[in-house]
């Protein structure tokens, strides 16, 4: 009964807080994934451009952020962006410390990490497009933008979906580390609840279950999206 | 640039590297053993065991390591049943909790790698071995294991590297690994970036060496895939 009250939605219940935390986790992970898609797209473009310097820079970026602990990247982005912003504020005439909201820093950190992996997913997806299709597009006189919009982008998205599904899960799990910056996402709410009720086991277990539900449900969503995106393709297996 | 500060910071961080590597090594070994058991359950052909193995993988791969770590370290310690059990002397130590949580987590990932590698062993090879009368053990040692090992290596090296990165989380359960020493130096000296950059360099170097070692192992184990000398 006592447990029911603690996790309920009534007075002194943590149910709503945990659900809001889960919502915040989804939001910050989704923003991270989107930022990662932009970074990953740019890095993949750099590596595919054939430009030696751009290619090397893209490769270095991907290698660097895959070789660093996620927690370290989160601390670095969190402390680093605040220092940058404070300096910027000083230049425009504001004297004093300006902290970056932990949501922004967290989404940015998850995005920076995710981007290094998404670059590889996008690159592989682009290379999976049949050469003949690109040649055909050029030969019917499509300009580069039209070719990107009609031929490249739809197919890259289709081929990248399975990889992006995996990276969504990774982003969701990495987002728990943002709790160290104080953002009230699910991990942080579990911690606070555990501390104030002196029931760490129950709270972390509740958090774990919510995370599990989120990964299982969203994996299903990605599976459905994949089935829809590939509905016109002949399959070898599955 | 104060090179003296760089040097002292670097050596203090290096002093914490053994603990990081120890947590990494022990949890990877523990994870490998648990994963072998989970994989065996998964391919055993028994429905209940298979479901159990699937559930294990889904839970440990579907939830963040941080919350698993906190369940083991803070959660279990709060249960009177655990405090009065014979496991308490083990679970009391944050080091053991870190190894246990990291090991159980990587077991979920390693089990999937092992399973994929087993599936890659061609059916014909197993049948041929049976046809010439190999016992199960010999079949495993001579046919299944060598083929599966080669298939598992690339994914396994990725998992080993992500485990090095995962050890940074033990800084949150009071262990003095490279990450937490970096944060401590940062707090003490108010030098913003240097400790984090040097810690990053150490982690990156360890991962780089690990990746290179696995790559050379991969090359040594697959001489038949290399181009022939002309």
CSV table of C-alpha atoms in Angstrom, one decimal:
chain,number,residue,atom,x,y,z
A,1,UNK,CA,0.0,0.0,0.0
A,2,UNK,CA,2.8,2.3,1.0
A,3,UNK,CA,4.6,1.6,-2.3
A,4,UNK,CA,1.4,2.3,-4.2
A,5,UNK,CA,1.1,5.7,-2.5
A,6,UNK,CA,4.7,6.6,-3.3
A,7,UNK,CA,4.3,5.8,-7.0
A,8,UNK,CA,0.7,7.1,-7.2
A,9,UNK,CA,-0.5,10.4,-8.5
A,10,UNK,CA,-2.0,11.7,-5.3
A,11,UNK,CA,-0.6,13.7,-2.5
A,12,UNK,CA,3.1,12.8,-1.9
A,13,UNK,CA,3.0,10.5,-4.9
A,14,UNK,CA,5.9,10.5,-7.4
A,15,UNK,CA,4.0,9.0,-10.3
A,16,UNK,CA,3.5,12.3,-12.2
A,17,UNK,CA,7.1,13.4,-11.5
A,18,UNK,CA,8.4,10.2,-12.9
A,19,UNK,CA,6.2,10.4,-16.0
A,20,UNK,CA,7.3,14.0,-16.6
A,21,UNK,CA,10.9,12.9,-16.2
A,22,UNK,CA,10.3,10.2,-18.8
A,23,UNK,CA,8.8,12.9,-21.1
A,24,UNK,CA,11.9,15.1,-20.6
A,25,UNK,CA,14.1,12.1,-21.4
A,26,UNK,CA,12.2,11.5,-24.7
A,27,UNK,CA,12.4,15.2,-25.5
A,28,UNK,CA,16.1,15.7,-24.8
A,29,UNK,CA,17.0,12.4,-26.6
A,30,UNK,CA,14.9,13.4,-29.6
A,31,UNK,CA,16.6,16.8,-29.8
A,32,UNK,CA,20.0,15.1,-29.4
A,33,UNK,CA,19.2,12.7,-32.3
A,34,UNK,CA,18.1,15.7,-34.5
A,35,UNK,CA,21.3,17.6,-33.7
A,36,UNK,CA,23.2,14.4,-34.3
A,37,UNK,CA,21.5,14.1,-37.7
A,38,UNK,CA,22.6,17.5,-38.7
A,39,UNK,CA,26.2,16.9,-37.6
A,40,UNK,CA,26.2,13.4,-39.0
A,41,UNK,CA,24.9,14.6,-42.3
A,42,UNK,CA,27.6,17.3,-42.5
A,43,UNK,CA,30.4,14.9,-41.5
A,44,UNK,CA,29.1,12.2,-44.0
A,45,UNK,CA,29.0,14.9,-46.7
A,46,UNK,CA,32.6,15.9,-45.8
A,47,UNK,CA,33.8,12.4,-46.0
A,48,UNK,CA,32.0,11.7,-49.4
A,49,UNK,CA,33.0,15.0,-50.9
A,50,UNK,CA,36.3,13.7,-52.2
A,51,UNK,CA,37.9,16.8,-50.8
A,52,UNK,CA,41.0,15.6,-48.9
A,53,UNK,CA,41.0,18.1,-46.1
A,54,UNK,CA,37.3,17.9,-45.5
A,55,UNK,CA,37.4,14.2,-45.6
A,56,UNK,CA,40.2,14.0,-43.0
A,57,UNK,CA,38.4,16.5,-40.8
A,58,UNK,CA,35.2,14.4,-40.9
A,59,UNK,CA,37.1,11.2,-40.2
A,60,UNK,CA,38.9,12.8,-37.2
A,61,UNK,CA,35.7,14.1,-35.8
A,62,UNK,CA,34.0,10.7,-36.0
A,63,UNK,CA,37.1,8.9,-34.6
A,64,UNK,CA,37.5,11.4,-31.7
A,65,UNK,CA,33.9,11.3,-30.4
A,66,UNK,CA,33.7,7.5,-30.6
A,67,UNK,CA,36.8,7.2,-28.6
A,68,UNK,CA,35.8,9.4,-25.6
A,69,UNK,CA,33.6,8.4,-22.7
A,70,UNK,CA,30.1,9.8,-23.1
A,71,UNK,CA,30.2,11.2,-19.6
A,72,UNK,CA,33.4,13.1,-20.3
A,73,UNK,CA,31.8,14.6,-23.5
A,74,UNK,CA,28.7,15.7,-21.4
A,75,UNK,CA,30.9,17.4,-18.8
A,76,UNK,CA,33.0,19.0,-21.5
A,77,UNK,CA,30.0,20.4,-23.4
A,78,UNK,CA,28.3,21.5,-20.2
A,79,UNK,CA,31.3,23.4,-18.7
A,80,UNK,CA,32.6,24.4,-22.1
A,81,UNK,CA,29.4,25.9,-23.5
A,82,UNK,CA,28.9,27.9,-20.3
A,83,UNK,CA,32.4,29.4,-20.5
A,84,UNK,CA,31.8,30.2,-24.2
A,85,UNK,CA,28.5,31.9,-23.4
A,86,UNK,CA,30.0,33.9,-20.5
A,87,UNK,CA,32.8,35.1,-22.8
A,88,UNK,CA,30.3,36.0,-25.5
A,89,UNK,CA,28.2,37.9,-22.9
A,90,UNK,CA,31.3,39.7,-21.7
A,91,UNK,CA,32.0,40.9,-25.3
A,92,UNK,CA,28.5,42.3,-25.7
A,93,UNK,CA,29.0,44.1,-22.3
A,94,UNK,CA,27.4,41.8,-19.7
A,95,UNK,CA,29.7,41.1,-16.8
A,96,UNK,CA,29.1,37.9,-14.9
A,97,UNK,CA,28.6,34.1,-15.3
A,98,UNK,CA,26.1,32.9,-17.8
A,99,UNK,CA,25.1,29.3,-17.5
A,100,UNK,CA,23.8,27.4,-20.5
A,101,UNK,CA,20.5,25.6,-19.6
A,102,UNK,CA,21.2,22.0,-18.9
A,103,UNK,CA,18.7,21.0,-21.5
A,104,UNK,CA,20.6,22.7,-24.3
A,105,UNK,CA,23.9,21.5,-23.1
A,106,UNK,CA,22.6,17.9,-22.7
A,107,UNK,CA,20.9,17.8,-26.1
A,108,UNK,CA,24.1,19.2,-27.6
A,109,UNK,CA,26.3,16.6,-25.9
A,110,UNK,CA,24.1,13.7,-26.9
A,111,UNK,CA,23.9,15.2,-30.5
A,112,UNK,CA,27.7,15.6,-30.7
A,113,UNK,CA,28.1,11.9,-29.7
A,114,UNK,CA,25.3,10.6,-31.9
A,115,UNK,CA,26.5,12.6,-34.8
A,116,UNK,CA,29.8,10.8,-34.9
A,117,UNK,CA,27.9,7.5,-35.3
A,118,UNK,CA,25.2,8.9,-37.6
A,119,UNK,CA,27.9,10.1,-40.0
A,120,UNK,CA,28.8,6.4,-40.6
A,121,UNK,CA,25.2,5.4,-41.0
A,122,UNK,CA,24.5,8.1,-43.5
A,123,UNK,CA,27.7,7.4,-45.4
A,124,UNK,CA,26.9,3.7,-45.8
A,125,UNK,CA,23.3,4.6,-46.8
A,126,UNK,CA,24.5,6.9,-49.5
A,127,UNK,CA,27.0,4.3,-50.8
A,128,UNK,CA,24.1,1.8,-51.0
A,129,UNK,CA,22.3,3.9,-53.6
A,130,UNK,CA,22.6,2.2,-57.0
A,131,UNK,CA,25.1,4.1,-59.2
A,132,UNK,CA,22.7,3.8,-62.1
A,133,UNK,CA,20.0,5.8,-60.4
A,134,UNK,CA,22.4,8.8,-59.9
A,135,UNK,CA,23.6,8.5,-63.5
A,136,UNK,CA,20.0,8.3,-64.7
A,137,UNK,CA,19.1,11.4,-62.7
A,138,UNK,CA,22.0,13.4,-64.2
A,139,UNK,CA,21.1,12.2,-67.7
A,140,UNK,CA,17.5,13.4,-67.5
A,141,UNK,CA,18.9,16.8,-66.6
A,142,UNK,CA,18.2,17.0,-62.9
A,143,UNK,CA,20.1,19.7,-61.2
A,144,UNK,CA,22.0,18.8,-58.0
A,145,UNK,CA,19.3,20.0,-55.6
A,146,UNK,CA,16.5,18.2,-57.4
A,147,UNK,CA,18.6,15.1,-57.6
A,148,UNK,CA,19.3,15.4,-53.8
A,149,UNK,CA,15.6,15.9,-53.0
A,150,UNK,CA,14.1,13.3,-55.3
A,151,UNK,CA,16.8,10.5,-55.6
A,152,UNK,CA,19.3,10.8,-52.8
A,153,UNK,CA,17.4,11.9,-49.7
A,154,UNK,CA,14.5,9.4,-49.9
A,155,UNK,CA,16.8,6.5,-50.4
A,156,UNK,CA,19.4,7.6,-47.8
A,157,UNK,CA,16.6,7.8,-45.3
A,158,UNK,CA,15.3,4.4,-46.2
A,159,UNK,CA,18.7,2.7,-46.0
A,160,UNK,CA,19.6,4.6,-42.8
A,161,UNK,CA,16.5,3.8,-40.9
A,162,UNK,CA,17.7,0.5,-39.2
A,163,UNK,CA,21.0,2.2,-38.1
A,164,UNK,CA,19.1,5.3,-36.9
A,165,UNK,CA,16.8,3.1,-34.9
A,166,UNK,CA,19.8,1.7,-33.1
A,167,UNK,CA,21.2,5.2,-32.5
A,168,UNK,CA,17.9,6.4,-31.1
A,169,UNK,CA,18.2,3.7,-28.5
A,170,UNK,CA,21.8,4.8,-27.8
A,171,UNK,CA,20.7,8.4,-27.5
A,172,UNK,CA,17.9,7.5,-25.1
A,173,UNK,CA,20.3,5.6,-22.9
A,174,UNK,CA,23.1,8.3,-23.1
A,175,UNK,CA,20.5,10.9,-22.1
A,176,UNK,CA,20.5,9.4,-18.6
A,177,UNK,CA,24.0,10.8,-18.1
A,178,UNK,CA,22.7,14.3,-18.5
A,179,UNK,CA,21.3,13.9,-15.0
A,180,UNK,CA,24.8,14.9,-13.8
A,181,UNK,CA,24.1,18.4,-15.0
A,182,UNK,CA,20.9,18.6,-13.0
A,183,UNK,CA,18.3,18.3,-15.8
A,184,UNK,CA,15.2,16.8,-14.3
A,185,UNK,CA,14.9,13.9,-16.7
A,186,UNK,CA,13.9,10.4,-15.7
A,187,UNK,CA,17.3,9.4,-14.1
A,188,UNK,CA,17.4,12.6,-12.1
A,189,UNK,CA,13.8,12.2,-10.9
A,190,UNK,CA,14.6,8.7,-9.8
A,191,UNK,CA,17.6,9.9,-7.9
A,192,UNK,CA,15.7,12.7,-6.2
A,193,UNK,CA,12.9,10.3,-5.4
A,194,UNK,CA,15.3,7.7,-4.0
A,195,UNK,CA,17.0,10.3,-1.9
A,196,UNK,CA,13.9,11.9,-0.4
A,197,UNK,CA,11.9,8.7,0.3
A,198,UNK,CA,15.0,6.6,1.3
A,199,UNK,CA,13.7,3.9,-1.1
A,200,UNK,CA,16.5,3.8,-3.7
A,201,UNK,CA,15.7,0.2,-4.8
A,202,UNK,CA,12.1,0.9,-5.6
A,203,UNK,CA,12.8,4.2,-7.4
A,204,UNK,CA,15.7,3.0,-9.5
A,205,UNK,CA,13.6,-0.1,-10.4
A,206,UNK,CA,10.7,2.2,-11.4
A,207,UNK,CA,13.1,4.3,-13.5
A,208,UNK,CA,14.5,1.1,-15.1
A,209,UNK,CA,11.0,-0.1,-16.0
A,210,UNK,CA,10.1,3.2,-17.6
A,211,UNK,CA,13.3,3.2,-19.6
A,212,UNK,CA,12.6,-0.3,-20.7
A,213,UNK,CA,9.1,0.6,-21.8
A,214,UNK,CA,10.4,3.6,-23.7
A,215,UNK,CA,13.0,1.5,-25.6
A,216,UNK,CA,10.6,-1.3,-26.4
A,217,UNK,CA,7.9,1.0,-27.6
A,218,UNK,CA,10.1,3.2,-29.7
A,219,UNK,CA,11.9,0.2,-31.2
A,220,UNK,CA,8.5,-0.9,-32.4
A,221,UNK,CA,7.8,2.5,-33.9
A,222,UNK,CA,11.1,2.3,-35.8
A,223,UNK,CA,10.3,-1.2,-37.0
A,224,UNK,CA,7.0,0.0,-38.3
A,225,UNK,CA,8.6,3.0,-40.0
A,226,UNK,CA,11.1,0.7,-41.6
A,227,UNK,CA,8.4,-1.6,-42.9
A,228,UNK,CA,6.6,1.4,-44.4
A,229,UNK,CA,9.8,2.8,-45.9
A,230,UNK,CA,10.7,-0.4,-47.6
A,231,UNK,CA,7.2,-1.4,-48.6
A,232,UNK,CA,8.1,-1.0,-52.3
A,233,UNK,CA,11.3,-3.0,-52.2
A,234,UNK,CA,11.9,-6.7,-52.9
A,235,UNK,CA,13.4,-8.4,-50.0
A,236,UNK,CA,15.9,-11.1,-49.7
A,237,UNK,CA,15.0,-12.1,-46.2
A,238,UNK,CA,12.6,-11.0,-43.4
B,1,UNK,CA,50.8,27.5,-20.9
B,2,UNK,CA,52.0,26.2,-17.6
B,3,UNK,CA,53.8,23.0,-18.5
B,4,UNK,CA,54.4,22.1,-14.8
B,5,UNK,CA,50.7,22.0,-14.2
B,6,UNK,CA,50.2,19.9,-17.4
B,7,UNK,CA,52.7,17.4,-16.2
B,8,UNK,CA,51.4,17.1,-12.6
B,9,UNK,CA,47.8,16.8,-13.9
B,10,UNK,CA,48.8,14.2,-16.4
B,11,UNK,CA,50.6,12.0,-13.9
B,12,UNK,CA,47.8,12.3,-11.3
B,13,UNK,CA,45.4,11.1,-14.0
B,14,UNK,CA,47.8,8.3,-15.0
B,15,UNK,CA,47.8,7.2,-11.4
B,16,UNK,CA,44.1,6.5,-11.7
B,17,UNK,CA,44.4,4.6,-14.9
B,18,UNK,CA,45.2,1.2,-13.2
B,19,UNK,CA,41.8,1.4,-11.5
B,20,UNK,CA,40.0,2.2,-14.7
B,21,UNK,CA,41.7,-0.7,-16.5
B,22,UNK,CA,41.0,-3.1,-13.6
B,23,UNK,CA,37.3,-2.3,-13.6
B,24,UNK,CA,37.3,-2.7,-17.4
B,25,UNK,CA,39.2,-6.0,-17.4
B,26,UNK,CA,37.2,-7.7,-14.5
B,27,UNK,CA,33.8,-6.5,-15.8
B,28,UNK,CA,34.6,-7.7,-19.4
B,29,UNK,CA,35.7,-11.1,-18.1
B,30,UNK,CA,32.7,-11.4,-15.8
B,31,UNK,CA,30.5,-10.3,-18.7
B,32,UNK,CA,32.0,-12.8,-21.0
B,33,UNK,CA,31.2,-15.7,-18.6
B,34,UNK,CA,27.7,-14.5,-18.0
B,35,UNK,CA,27.2,-14.0,-21.8
B,36,UNK,CA,28.4,-17.5,-22.5
B,37,UNK,CA,25.7,-18.8,-20.1
B,38,UNK,CA,23.0,-16.5,-21.6
B,39,UNK,CA,24.0,-17.6,-25.2
B,40,UNK,CA,23.9,-21.2,-24.2
B,41,UNK,CA,20.4,-20.7,-22.8
B,42,UNK,CA,19.3,-18.9,-25.9
B,43,UNK,CA,20.3,-21.7,-28.3
B,44,UNK,CA,19.6,-24.5,-25.9
B,45,UNK,CA,16.3,-25.3,-27.7
B,46,UNK,CA,14.4,-25.2,-24.4
B,47,UNK,CA,11.6,-22.6,-24.7
B,48,UNK,CA,11.6,-21.3,-21.0
B,49,UNK,CA,15.4,-20.9,-21.1
B,50,UNK,CA,15.2,-19.1,-24.4
B,51,UNK,CA,12.6,-16.7,-23.1
B,52,UNK,CA,14.7,-16.0,-20.0
B,53,UNK,CA,17.8,-15.3,-22.1
B,54,UNK,CA,15.8,-13.0,-24.4
B,55,UNK,CA,14.4,-11.1,-21.3
B,56,UNK,CA,18.0,-10.7,-19.9
B,57,UNK,CA,19.2,-9.2,-23.2
B,58,UNK,CA,16.2,-6.9,-23.5
B,59,UNK,CA,16.5,-5.6,-20.0
B,60,UNK,CA,20.2,-5.0,-20.0
B,61,UNK,CA,20.4,-3.6,-23.5
B,62,UNK,CA,17.2,-1.6,-23.2
B,63,UNK,CA,18.1,0.4,-20.1
B,64,UNK,CA,20.9,2.8,-19.3
B,65,UNK,CA,23.9,1.4,-17.6
B,66,UNK,CA,23.8,4.3,-15.1
B,67,UNK,CA,20.5,3.2,-13.6
B,68,UNK,CA,21.7,-0.4,-13.5
B,69,UNK,CA,24.8,0.7,-11.6
B,70,UNK,CA,22.7,2.7,-9.1
B,71,UNK,CA,20.3,-0.2,-8.6
B,72,UNK,CA,23.3,-2.4,-7.7
B,73,UNK,CA,25.2,0.2,-5.6
B,74,UNK,CA,22.4,2.2,-3.9
B,75,UNK,CA,19.4,0.0,-4.4
B,76,UNK,CA,20.7,-3.4,-3.2
B,77,UNK,CA,22.5,-1.8,-0.3
B,78,UNK,CA,19.2,-0.4,1.0
B,79,UNK,CA,17.5,-3.8,1.2
B,80,UNK,CA,17.7,-5.4,4.6
B,81,UNK,CA,17.7,-8.8,3.0
B,82,UNK,CA,20.9,-8.0,1.1
B,83,UNK,CA,22.5,-6.3,4.1
B,84,UNK,CA,22.1,-9.5,6.1
B,85,UNK,CA,23.0,-11.9,3.4
B,86,UNK,CA,26.4,-13.5,2.9
B,87,UNK,CA,26.9,-11.3,-0.2
B,88,UNK,CA,27.0,-8.1,1.8
B,89,UNK,CA,30.8,-8.1,2.3
B,90,UNK,CA,31.1,-8.2,-1.5
B,91,UNK,CA,28.3,-5.7,-2.3
B,92,UNK,CA,29.5,-3.3,0.4
B,93,UNK,CA,32.5,-2.3,-1.8
B,94,UNK,CA,31.8,0.2,-4.5
B,95,UNK,CA,34.5,-1.4,-6.6
B,96,UNK,CA,32.7,-4.8,-6.6
B,97,UNK,CA,29.4,-3.1,-7.4
B,98,UNK,CA,30.9,-1.3,-10.3
B,99,UNK,CA,32.4,-4.5,-11.7
B,100,UNK,CA,29.2,-6.4,-11.1
B,101,UNK,CA,26.9,-3.8,-12.8
B,102,UNK,CA,29.3,-3.2,-15.8
B,103,UNK,CA,29.8,-7.0,-16.2
B,104,UNK,CA,26.0,-7.8,-16.1
B,105,UNK,CA,25.4,-5.0,-18.6
B,106,UNK,CA,28.1,-6.0,-21.1
B,107,UNK,CA,26.9,-9.6,-20.8
B,108,UNK,CA,23.7,-8.6,-22.5
B,109,UNK,CA,25.6,-7.1,-25.5
B,110,UNK,CA,28.2,-9.8,-25.6
B,111,UNK,CA,25.5,-12.5,-25.6
B,112,UNK,CA,24.0,-11.0,-28.8
B,113,UNK,CA,27.5,-10.9,-30.4
B,114,UNK,CA,28.1,-14.5,-29.5
B,115,UNK,CA,24.7,-15.5,-30.8
B,116,UNK,CA,25.2,-13.7,-34.1
B,117,UNK,CA,28.6,-15.4,-34.5
B,118,UNK,CA,27.1,-18.8,-33.8
B,119,UNK,CA,24.5,-18.2,-36.5
B,120,UNK,CA,27.3,-17.4,-38.9
B,121,UNK,CA,28.8,-20.9,-38.7
B,122,UNK,CA,27.7,-22.7,-41.9
B,123,UNK,CA,25.4,-25.6,-41.3
B,124,UNK,CA,27.4,-27.8,-43.8
B,125,UNK,CA,30.6,-27.5,-41.7
B,126,UNK,CA,28.8,-28.8,-38.6
B,127,UNK,CA,27.2,-31.6,-40.6
B,128,UNK,CA,30.5,-32.6,-42.1
B,129,UNK,CA,32.2,-32.7,-38.7
B,130,UNK,CA,29.3,-34.9,-37.3
B,131,UNK,CA,29.6,-37.1,-40.4
B,132,UNK,CA,33.3,-37.9,-39.6
B,133,UNK,CA,32.3,-38.7,-36.1
B,134,UNK,CA,33.5,-35.7,-34.0
B,135,UNK,CA,32.2,-35.6,-30.4
B,136,UNK,CA,30.3,-32.5,-29.3
B,137,UNK,CA,33.3,-31.1,-27.5
B,138,UNK,CA,35.7,-31.7,-30.4
B,139,UNK,CA,33.1,-30.2,-32.8
B,140,UNK,CA,32.9,-27.1,-30.7
B,141,UNK,CA,36.7,-26.8,-30.3
B,142,UNK,CA,37.7,-27.4,-33.9
B,143,UNK,CA,34.8,-26.2,-36.0
B,144,UNK,CA,32.3,-24.0,-34.2
B,145,UNK,CA,34.6,-21.9,-32.0
B,146,UNK,CA,37.2,-21.0,-34.6
B,147,UNK,CA,34.6,-19.9,-37.2
B,148,UNK,CA,32.4,-18.1,-34.6
B,149,UNK,CA,35.4,-16.3,-33.1
B,150,UNK,CA,36.4,-14.7,-36.5
B,151,UNK,CA,32.8,-13.6,-37.0
B,152,UNK,CA,32.5,-12.2,-33.5
B,153,UNK,CA,35.8,-10.2,-33.5
B,154,UNK,CA,34.8,-6.9,-35.2
B,155,UNK,CA,31.6,-6.5,-33.0
B,156,UNK,CA,33.5,-7.7,-30.0
B,157,UNK,CA,36.2,-5.0,-30.4
B,158,UNK,CA,33.5,-2.3,-30.6
B,159,UNK,CA,32.0,-3.7,-27.4
B,160,UNK,CA,35.4,-3.7,-25.6
B,161,UNK,CA,35.9,0.0,-26.6
B,162,UNK,CA,32.5,1.0,-25.4
B,163,UNK,CA,33.3,-0.8,-22.1
B,164,UNK,CA,36.4,1.4,-21.6
B,165,UNK,CA,34.1,4.4,-22.1
B,166,UNK,CA,31.5,2.9,-19.7
B,167,UNK,CA,34.0,2.6,-16.9
B,168,UNK,CA,33.8,6.4,-16.6
B,169,UNK,CA,30.5,5.9,-14.9
B,170,UNK,CA,32.1,4.3,-11.8
B,171,UNK,CA,33.2,7.9,-11.0
B,172,UNK,CA,29.6,8.4,-9.9
B,173,UNK,CA,29.8,5.7,-7.2
B,174,UNK,CA,32.8,7.2,-5.3
B,175,UNK,CA,35.6,5.3,-7.1
B,176,UNK,CA,38.8,7.2,-8.0
B,177,UNK,CA,39.0,6.4,-11.7
B,178,UNK,CA,40.5,8.7,-14.4
B,179,UNK,CA,37.2,10.5,-14.8
B,180,UNK,CA,36.7,11.3,-11.1
B,181,UNK,CA,40.3,12.3,-10.6
B,182,UNK,CA,39.9,14.7,-13.5
B,183,UNK,CA,36.8,16.2,-11.9
B,184,UNK,CA,38.6,16.5,-8.6
B,185,UNK,CA,41.6,18.3,-10.1
B,186,UNK,CA,39.1,20.6,-11.9
B,187,UNK,CA,37.4,21.4,-8.6
B,188,UNK,CA,40.6,21.9,-6.7
B,189,UNK,CA,42.6,24.0,-9.2
B,190,UNK,CA,39.7,25.8,-11.0
B,191,UNK,CA,41.4,25.0,-14.3
B,192,UNK,CA,38.4,24.5,-16.5
B,193,UNK,CA,39.5,22.4,-19.5
B,194,UNK,CA,43.0,20.9,-18.9
B,195,UNK,CA,42.0,18.0,-16.7
B,196,UNK,CA,39.1,17.0,-19.0
B,197,UNK,CA,41.2,17.3,-22.1
B,198,UNK,CA,44.1,15.2,-20.6
B,199,UNK,CA,41.6,12.6,-19.3
B,200,UNK,CA,40.0,12.5,-22.8
B,201,UNK,CA,43.5,12.0,-24.3
B,202,UNK,CA,44.2,9.1,-22.0
B,203,UNK,CA,40.8,7.4,-22.7
B,204,UNK,CA,41.3,8.0,-26.4
B,205,UNK,CA,44.8,6.5,-26.4
B,206,UNK,CA,43.6,3.4,-24.5
B,207,UNK,CA,40.8,2.9,-27.0
B,208,UNK,CA,43.1,3.5,-29.9
B,209,UNK,CA,45.6,0.8,-28.7
B,210,UNK,CA,42.7,-1.6,-28.0
B,211,UNK,CA,41.2,-1.0,-31.5
B,212,UNK,CA,44.6,-1.5,-33.1
B,213,UNK,CA,45.2,-4.7,-31.1
B,214,UNK,CA,41.9,-6.2,-32.1
B,215,UNK,CA,42.5,-5.2,-35.7
B,216,UNK,CA,45.9,-7.0,-35.8
B,217,UNK,CA,44.3,-10.1,-34.1
B,218,UNK,CA,41.6,-10.1,-36.8
B,219,UNK,CA,44.3,-10.0,-39.5
B,220,UNK,CA,46.3,-12.8,-37.9
B,221,UNK,CA,43.2,-15.0,-37.6
B,222,UNK,CA,42.1,-14.6,-41.1
B,223,UNK,CA,45.2,-15.1,-43.3
B,224,UNK,CA,42.9,-16.9,-45.9
B,225,UNK,CA,41.2,-13.6,-46.6
B,226,UNK,CA,44.3,-11.6,-47.4
B,227,UNK,CA,45.6,-11.0,-50.9
B,228,UNK,CA,48.0,-13.6,-52.1
B,229,UNK,CA,51.6,-12.6,-52.4
B,230,UNK,CA,52.5,-12.3,-56.0
